[in-house]
Amino acid sequence: MLQLKIVSPEKIEFDGEVESVLVPGTMGQFEILNDHAPIISTLQKGIVEYGTKEGKVSLNILGGFVEVKKNEVSLCVEVCE
């Protein structure tokens, strides 16, 4: 499992365990799974999708950044209202 934290300027959007995260990278969409290599990437406007035990969740973003290290995924994003 991955530990995901999604932060926007307004609030913490999500903080918990997920099975996977799909993000809209500026060079194309990519998926983060367990034991992913460390990475820092910019994000473009699109949809962040993450899978929890309850099901898939989608979040529309205007852009931001993602950092992955040791099964911890941190997203700093601007959320579409």
The first five atom37 places (N, CA, C, CB, O) and aatype in JSON, in Angstrom:
{
  "aatype": [12, 10, 5, 10, 11, 9, 19, 15, 14, 6, 11, 9, 6, 13, 3, 7, 6, 19, 6, 15, 19, 10, 19, 14, 7, 16, 12, 7, 5, 13, 6, 9, 10, 2, 3, 8, 0, 14, 9, 9, 15, 16, 10, 5, 11, 7, 9, 19, 6, 18, 7, 16, 11, 6, 7, 11, 19, 15, 10, 2, 9, 10, 7, 7, 13, 19, 6, 19, 11, 11, 2, 6, 19, 15, 10, 4, 19, 6, 19, 4, 6],
  "atom_mask": [
    [1, 1, 1, 1, 1],
    [1, 1, 1, 1, 1],
    [1, 1, 1, 1, 1],
    [1, 1, 1, 1, 1],
    [1, 1, 1, 1, 1],
    [1, 1, 1, 1, 1],
    [1, 1, 1, 1, 1],
    [1, 1, 1, 1, 1],
    [1, 1, 1, 1, 1],
    [1, 1, 1, 1, 1],
    [1, 1, 1, 1, 1],
    [1, 1, 1, 1, 1],
    [1, 1, 1, 1, 1],
    [1, 1, 1, 1, 1],
    [1, 1, 1, 1, 1],
    [1, 1, 1, 0, 1],
    [1, 1, 1, 1, 1],
    [1, 1, 1, 1, 1],
    [1, 1, 1, 1, 1],
    [1, 1, 1, 1, 1],
    [1, 1, 1, 1, 1],
    [1, 1, 1, 1, 1],
    [1, 1, 1, 1, 1],
    [1, 1, 1, 1, 1],
    [1, 1, 1, 0, 1],
    [1, 1, 1, 1, 1],
    [1, 1, 1, 1, 1],
    [1, 1, 1, 0, 1],
    [1, 1, 1, 1, 1],
    [1, 1, 1, 1, 1],
    [1, 1, 1, 1, 1],
    [1, 1, 1, 1, 1],
    [1, 1, 1, 1, 1],
    [1, 1, 1, 1, 1],
    [1, 1, 1, 1, 1],
    [1, 1, 1, 1, 1],
    [1, 1, 1, 1, 1],
    [1, 1, 1, 1, 1],
    [1, 1, 1, 1, 1],
    [1, 1, 1, 1, 1],
    [1, 1, 1, 1, 1],
    [1, 1, 1, 1, 1],
    [1, 1, 1, 1, 1],
    [1, 1, 1, 1, 1],
    [1, 1, 1, 1, 1],
    [1, 1, 1, 0, 1],
    [1, 1, 1, 1, 1],
    [1, 1, 1, 1, 1],
    [1, 1, 1, 1, 1],
    [1, 1, 1, 1, 1],
    [1, 1, 1, 0, 1],
    [1, 1, 1, 1, 1],
    [1, 1, 1, 1, 1],
    [1, 1, 1, 1, 1],
    [1, 1, 1, 0, 1],
    [1, 1, 1, 1, 1],
    [1, 1, 1, 1, 1],
    [1, 1, 1, 1, 1],
    [1, 1, 1, 1, 1],
    [1, 1, 1, 1, 1],
    [1, 1, 1, 1, 1],
    [1, 1, 1, 1, 1],
    [1, 1, 1, 0, 1],
    [1, 1, 1, 0, 1],
    [1, 1, 1, 1, 1],
    [1, 1, 1, 1, 1],
    [1, 1, 1, 1, 1],
    [1, 1, 1, 1, 1],
    [1, 1, 1, 1, 1],
    [1, 1, 1, 1, 1],
    [1, 1, 1, 1, 1],
    [1, 1, 1, 1, 1],
    [1, 1, 1, 1, 1],
    [1, 1, 1, 1, 1],
    [1, 1, 1, 1, 1],
    [1, 1, 1, 1, 1],
    [1, 1, 1, 1, 1],
    [1, 1, 1, 1, 1],
    [1, 1, 1, 1, 1],
    [1, 1, 1, 1, 1],
    [1, 1, 1, 1, 1]
  ],
  "atom_positions": [
    [[0.83, -1.19, 0.0], [0.0, 0.0, 0.0], [0.88, 1.25, 0.0], [-0.95, 0.0, 1.22], [2.0, 1.26, 0.49]],
    [[0.32, 2.3, -0.57], [0.97, 3.6, -0.61], [0.32, 4.53, 0.4], [0.9, 4.2, -2.04], [-0.88, 4.44, 0.66]],
    [[1.11, 5.41, 0.97], [0.58, 6.47, 1.83], [0.47, 7.72, 0.98], [1.49, 6.71, 3.1], [1.49, 8.26, 0.54]],
    [[-0.76, 8.19, 0.73], [-1.01, 9.34, -0.14], [-1.47, 10.53, 0.67], [-2.05, 9.0, -1.21], [-2.33, 10.42, 1.54]],
    [[-0.86, 11.69, 0.37], [-1.3, 12.95, 0.97], [-1.48, 13.96, -0.16], [-0.28, 13.47, 2.04], [-0.53, 14.26, -0.89]],
    [[-2.7, 14.49, -0.29], [-3.0, 15.5, -1.31], [-3.33, 16.8, -0.58], [-4.2, 15.05, -2.24], [-4.26, 16.87, 0.21]],
    [[-2.53, 17.84, -0.88], [-2.68, 19.14, -0.22], [-2.97, 20.2, -1.27], [-1.4, 19.51, 0.6], [-2.31, 20.26, -2.31]],
    [[-3.98, 21.03, -0.99], [-4.28, 22.2, -1.83], [-4.07, 23.44, -0.97], [-5.75, 22.14, -2.43], [-3.91, 23.32, 0.25]],
    [[-4.08, 24.63, -1.57], [-3.93, 25.84, -0.75], [-5.03, 25.99, 0.3], [-3.92, 27.07, -1.65], [-4.81, 26.62, 1.34]],
    [[-6.19, 25.43, 0.04], [-7.32, 25.59, 0.96], [-7.32, 24.59, 2.13], [-8.59, 25.45, 0.2], [-7.68, 24.93, 3.25]],
    [[-6.9, 23.32, 1.84], [-7.02, 22.28, 2.87], [-6.27, 21.02, 2.46], [-8.49, 21.94, 3.13], [-5.72, 20.94, 1.36]],
    [[-6.24, 20.05, 3.36], [-5.75, 18.72, 3.04], [-6.91, 17.98, 2.38], [-5.21, 17.95, 4.32], [-7.93, 17.71, 3.03]],
    [[-6.77, 17.64, 1.11], [-7.84, 17.01, 0.34], [-7.99, 15.54, 0.7], [-7.57, 17.16, -1.14], [-9.11, 15.01, 0.74]],
    [[-6.84, 14.85, 0.95], [-6.87, 13.42, 1.29], [-5.58, 13.07, 2.01], [-7.05, 12.54, 0.03], [-4.52, 13.59, 1.69]],
    [[-5.68, 12.18, 2.98], [-4.51, 11.66, 3.68], [-4.85, 10.25, 4.13], [-4.11, 12.57, 4.91], [-5.63, 10.05, 5.06]],
    [[-4.25, 9.25, 3.46], [-4.55, 7.87, 3.83], [-3.86, 6.88, 2.91], [0.0, 0.0, 0.0], [-3.05, 7.25, 2.06]],
    [[-4.2, 5.59, 3.09], [-3.6, 4.52, 2.3], [-4.38, 4.29, 1.02], [-3.54, 3.24, 3.11], [-5.61, 4.32, 1.0]],
    [[-3.64, 4.07, -0.07], [-4.24, 3.78, -1.37], [-3.46, 2.64, -2.03], [-4.25, 5.06, -2.27], [-2.33, 2.33, -1.64]],
    [[-4.08, 2.04, -3.03], [-3.43, 0.97, -3.78], [-2.65, 1.5, -4.97], [-4.46, -0.04, -4.25], [-1.63, 0.92, -5.35]],
    [[-3.13, 2.61, -5.57], [-2.46, 3.19, -6.72], [-2.88, 4.64, -6.88], [-2.78, 2.39, -8.01], [-3.9, 5.07, -6.33]],
    [[-2.08, 5.41, -7.64], [-2.39, 6.81, -7.93], [-2.08, 7.07, -9.4], [-1.57, 7.79, -7.0], [-0.99, 6.74, -9.87]],
    [[-3.03, 7.65, -10.12], [-2.85, 8.02, -11.52], [-2.84, 9.54, -11.6], [-3.98, 7.4, -12.43], [-3.79, 10.19, -11.16]],
    [[-1.77, 10.12, -12.15], [-1.62, 11.57, -12.17], [-1.38, 12.08, -13.59], [-0.48, 12.01, -11.24], [-0.81, 11.37, -14.41]],
    [[-1.81, 13.34, -13.88], [-1.59, 13.94, -15.2], [-0.26, 14.7, -15.26], [-2.75, 14.88, -15.54], [-0.24, 15.92, -15.11]],
    [[0.82, 13.98, -15.48], [2.13, 14.62, -15.59], [2.21, 15.51, -16.81], [0.0, 0.0, 0.0], [1.46, 15.31, -17.77]],
    [[3.11, 16.49, -16.79], [3.22, 17.4, -17.93], [3.76, 16.69, -19.18], [4.13, 18.58, -17.57], [3.56, 17.17, -20.29]],
    [[4.43, 15.57, -19.01], [4.92, 14.78, -20.14], [3.99, 13.6, -20.44], [6.34, 14.28, -19.87], [4.32, 12.74, -21.26]],
    [[2.84, 13.56, -19.79], [1.89, 12.48, -19.99], [1.45, 11.87, -18.68], [0.0, 0.0, 0.0], [2.12, 12.0, -17.66]],
    [[0.33, 11.2, -18.74], [-0.25, 10.58, -17.55], [0.61, 9.39, -17.12], [-1.71, 10.13, -17.83], [1.11, 8.64, -17.96]],
    [[0.78, 9.21, -15.79], [1.5, 8.03, -15.31], [0.89, 7.54, -14.0], [2.99, 8.35, -15.13], [0.26, 8.29, -13.26]],
    [[1.12, 6.24, -13.75], [0.55, 5.6, -12.56], [1.65, 5.29, -11.56], [-0.21, 4.31, -12.95], [2.75, 4.88, -11.93]],
    [[1.34, 5.5, -10.29], [2.26, 5.21, -9.2], [1.73, 4.0, -8.45], [2.43, 6.46, -8.24], [0.59, 4.01, -7.97]],
    [[2.55, 2.98, -8.36], [2.19, 1.75, -7.65], [3.18, 1.54, -6.51], [2.18, 0.53, -8.61], [4.14, 2.29, -6.36]],
    [[2.94, 0.51, -5.71], [3.81, 0.16, -4.6], [5.26, -0.02, -5.08], [3.31, -1.12, -3.9], [5.48, -0.59, -6.15]],
    [[6.22, 0.46, -4.32], [7.66, 0.37, -4.62], [8.07, 1.13, -5.88], [8.06, -1.07, -4.75], [9.02, 0.73, -6.55]],
    [[7.36, 2.21, -6.21], [7.71, 3.06, -7.35], [9.06, 3.73, -7.07], [6.61, 4.13, -7.62], [9.39, 4.02, -5.93]],
    [[9.81, 3.96, -8.12], [11.09, 4.66, -7.99], [10.85, 6.09, -7.49], [11.87, 4.67, -9.34], [9.82, 6.69, -7.8]],
    [[11.8, 6.65, -6.74], [11.65, 8.04, -6.29], [11.54, 8.98, -7.5], [12.85, 8.47, -5.38], [12.25, 8.81, -8.49]],
    [[10.64, 9.96, -7.39], [10.42, 10.89, -8.51], [9.81, 12.18, -7.99], [9.51, 10.25, -9.58], [9.06, 12.18, -7.01]],
    [[10.14, 13.28, -8.66], [9.46, 14.56, -8.47], [9.04, 15.01, -9.86], [10.38, 15.64, -7.74], [9.86, 15.03, -10.78]],
    [[7.77, 15.38, -10.03], [7.27, 15.75, -11.34], [6.24, 16.86, -11.22], [6.67, 14.54, -12.05], [5.54, 16.98, -10.21]],
    [[6.15, 17.68, -12.27], [5.09, 18.68, -12.34], [3.84, 18.02, -12.91], [5.53, 19.9, -13.21], [3.91, 17.05, -13.66]],
    [[2.7, 18.58, -12.53], [1.41, 18.08, -13.0], [0.7, 19.16, -13.78], [0.55, 17.59, -11.82], [0.82, 20.35, -13.48]],
    [[-0.05, 18.75, -14.79], [-0.84, 19.68, -15.58], [-2.32, 19.51, -15.26], [-0.59, 19.48, -17.1], [-2.7, 18.65, -14.46]],
    [[-3.15, 20.34, -15.88], [-4.59, 20.25, -15.67], [-5.07, 18.86, -16.08], [-5.33, 21.36, -16.48], [-4.71, 18.35, -17.15]],
    [[-5.88, 18.26, -15.22], [-6.38, 16.91, -15.51], [-7.02, 16.3, -14.29], [0.0, 0.0, 0.0], [-7.47, 17.0, -13.38]],
    [[-7.05, 14.99, -14.27], [-7.72, 14.25, -13.2], [-6.71, 13.37, -12.46], [-8.86, 13.39, -13.76], [-5.97, 12.61, -13.08]],
    [[-6.69, 13.49, -11.14], [-5.93, 12.59, -10.28], [-6.91, 11.49, -9.85], [-5.29, 13.34, -9.03], [-7.98, 11.79, -9.33]],
    [[-6.53, 10.24, -10.05], [-7.36, 9.12, -9.62], [-6.56, 8.27, -8.65], [-7.86, 8.27, -10.83], [-5.4, 7.96, -8.89]],
    [[-7.22, 7.89, -7.55], [-6.55, 6.99, -6.61], [-7.53, 5.93, -6.15], [-5.99, 7.78, -5.4], [-8.72, 6.18, -5.99]],
    [[-7.0, 4.73, -5.93], [-7.82, 3.6, -5.53], [-7.69, 3.28, -4.07], [0.0, 0.0, 0.0], [-6.6, 2.97, -3.58]],
    [[-8.81, 3.37, -3.35], [-8.85, 3.01, -1.94], [-9.58, 1.67, -1.81], [-9.57, 4.13, -1.09], [-10.04, 1.11, -2.8]],
    [[-9.67, 1.17, -0.61], [-10.4, -0.08, -0.37], [-11.88, 0.07, -0.71], [-10.24, -0.52, 1.09], [-12.54, -0.91, -1.06]],
    [[-12.4, 1.3, -0.62], [-13.81, 1.56, -0.9], [-14.08, 1.72, -2.4], [-14.27, 2.8, -0.16], [-15.22, 1.62, -2.84]],
    [[-13.03, 1.98, -3.2], [-13.2, 2.17, -4.63], [-12.32, 3.29, -5.16], [0.0, 0.0, 0.0], [-11.46, 3.81, -4.45]],
    [[-12.56, 3.66, -6.41], [-11.76, 4.71, -7.06], [-12.33, 6.09, -6.75], [-11.72, 4.49, -8.59], [-13.55, 6.28, -6.67]],
    [[-11.43, 7.05, -6.57], [-11.81, 8.44, -6.31], [-11.12, 9.31, -7.35], [-11.41, 8.88, -4.84], [-9.95, 9.09, -7.68]],
    [[-11.83, 10.31, -7.89], [-11.27, 11.23, -8.87], [-11.27, 12.65, -8.32], [-12.07, 11.16, -10.19], [-12.18, 13.04, -7.59]],
    [[-10.23, 13.41, -8.68], [-10.09, 14.79, -8.24], [-9.6, 15.62, -9.43], [-9.11, 14.9, -7.03], [-8.53, 15.34, -9.97]],
    [[-10.37, 16.62, -9.84], [-9.97, 17.51, -10.94], [-8.98, 18.55, -10.42], [-11.2, 18.2, -11.58], [-9.25, 19.22, -9.42]],
    [[-7.84, 18.68, -11.11], [-6.84, 19.65, -10.68], [-6.48, 20.59, -11.84], [-5.57, 18.93, -10.16], [-6.67, 20.26, -13.01]],
    [[-5.96, 21.76, -11.48], [-5.48, 22.72, -12.47], [-3.97, 22.57, -12.71], [-5.8, 24.15, -12.03], [-3.45, 23.06, -13.71]],
    [[-3.29, 21.89, -11.8], [-1.84, 21.68, -11.89], [-1.24, 21.5, -10.52], [0.0, 0.0, 0.0], [-1.94, 21.58, -9.51]],
    [[0.08, 21.26, -10.49], [0.75, 21.09, -9.21], [2.01, 20.27, -9.34], [0.0, 0.0, 0.0], [2.65, 20.24, -10.39]],
    [[2.37, 19.58, -8.25], [3.59, 18.79, -8.17], [3.3, 17.47, -7.47], [4.72, 19.56, -7.44], [2.38, 17.38, -6.66]],
    [[4.09, 16.45, -7.8], [4.01, 15.17, -7.1], [5.42, 14.74, -6.72], [3.3, 14.07, -7.98], [6.37, 14.93, -7.49]],
    [[5.54, 14.17, -5.52], [6.81, 13.6, -5.06], [6.53, 12.19, -4.55], [7.47, 14.48, -3.94], [5.58, 11.96, -3.8]],
    [[7.38, 11.25, -4.97], [7.25, 9.86, -4.54], [8.58, 9.44, -3.91], [6.87, 8.91, -5.73], [9.64, 9.63, -4.5]],
    [[8.51, 8.87, -2.7], [9.7, 8.29, -2.07], [9.27, 7.3, -1.01], [10.61, 9.4, -1.45], [8.42, 7.61, -0.16]],
    [[9.84, 6.12, -1.04], [9.6, 5.06, -0.06], [8.11, 4.82, 0.2], [10.28, 5.41, 1.25], [7.67, 4.8, 1.35]],
    [[7.34, 4.64, -0.88], [5.9, 4.35, -0.82], [5.08, 5.48, -0.2], [5.67, 3.09, -0.04], [3.95, 5.26, 0.23]],
    [[5.64, 6.68, -0.15], [4.9, 7.87, 0.28], [4.74, 8.79, -0.93], [5.63, 8.61, 1.45], [5.72, 9.18, -1.56]],
    [[3.49, 9.13, -1.24], [3.18, 9.98, -2.38], [2.6, 11.3, -1.85], [2.19, 9.28, -3.35], [1.61, 11.3, -1.13]],
    [[3.23, 12.4, -2.22], [2.77, 13.74, -1.79], [2.4, 14.53, -3.02], [3.86, 14.49, -0.96], [3.2, 14.69, -3.94]],
    [[1.17, 15.04, -3.04], [0.71, 15.91, -4.12], [0.39, 17.27, -3.56], [-0.52, 15.3, -4.84], [-0.33, 17.39, -2.56]],
    [[0.91, 18.31, -4.19], [0.58, 19.69, -3.88], [-0.12, 20.21, -5.12], [1.86, 20.55, -3.48], [0.53, 20.41, -6.15]],
    [[-1.43, 20.43, -5.05], [-2.21, 20.72, -6.25], [-3.16, 21.9, -6.04], [-3.0, 19.48, -6.66], [-3.5, 22.28, -4.91]],
    [[-3.57, 22.47, -7.17], [-4.65, 23.45, -7.17], [-5.88, 22.74, -7.71], [-4.29, 24.73, -8.03], [-5.87, 22.23, -8.83]],
    [[-6.93, 22.69, -6.91], [-8.11, 21.92, -7.24], [-9.12, 22.78, -8.03], [-8.76, 21.36, -5.95], [-9.32, 23.95, -7.71]],
    [[-9.74, 22.18, -9.06], [-10.81, 22.84, -9.8], [-12.06, 22.86, -8.93], [-11.09, 22.11, -11.16], [-12.4, 21.86, -8.29]],
    [[-12.73, 23.98, -8.9], [-13.98, 24.07, -8.13], [-15.17, 23.65, -8.95], [-14.2, 25.48, -7.61], [-16.3, 23.66, -8.46]]
  ]
}
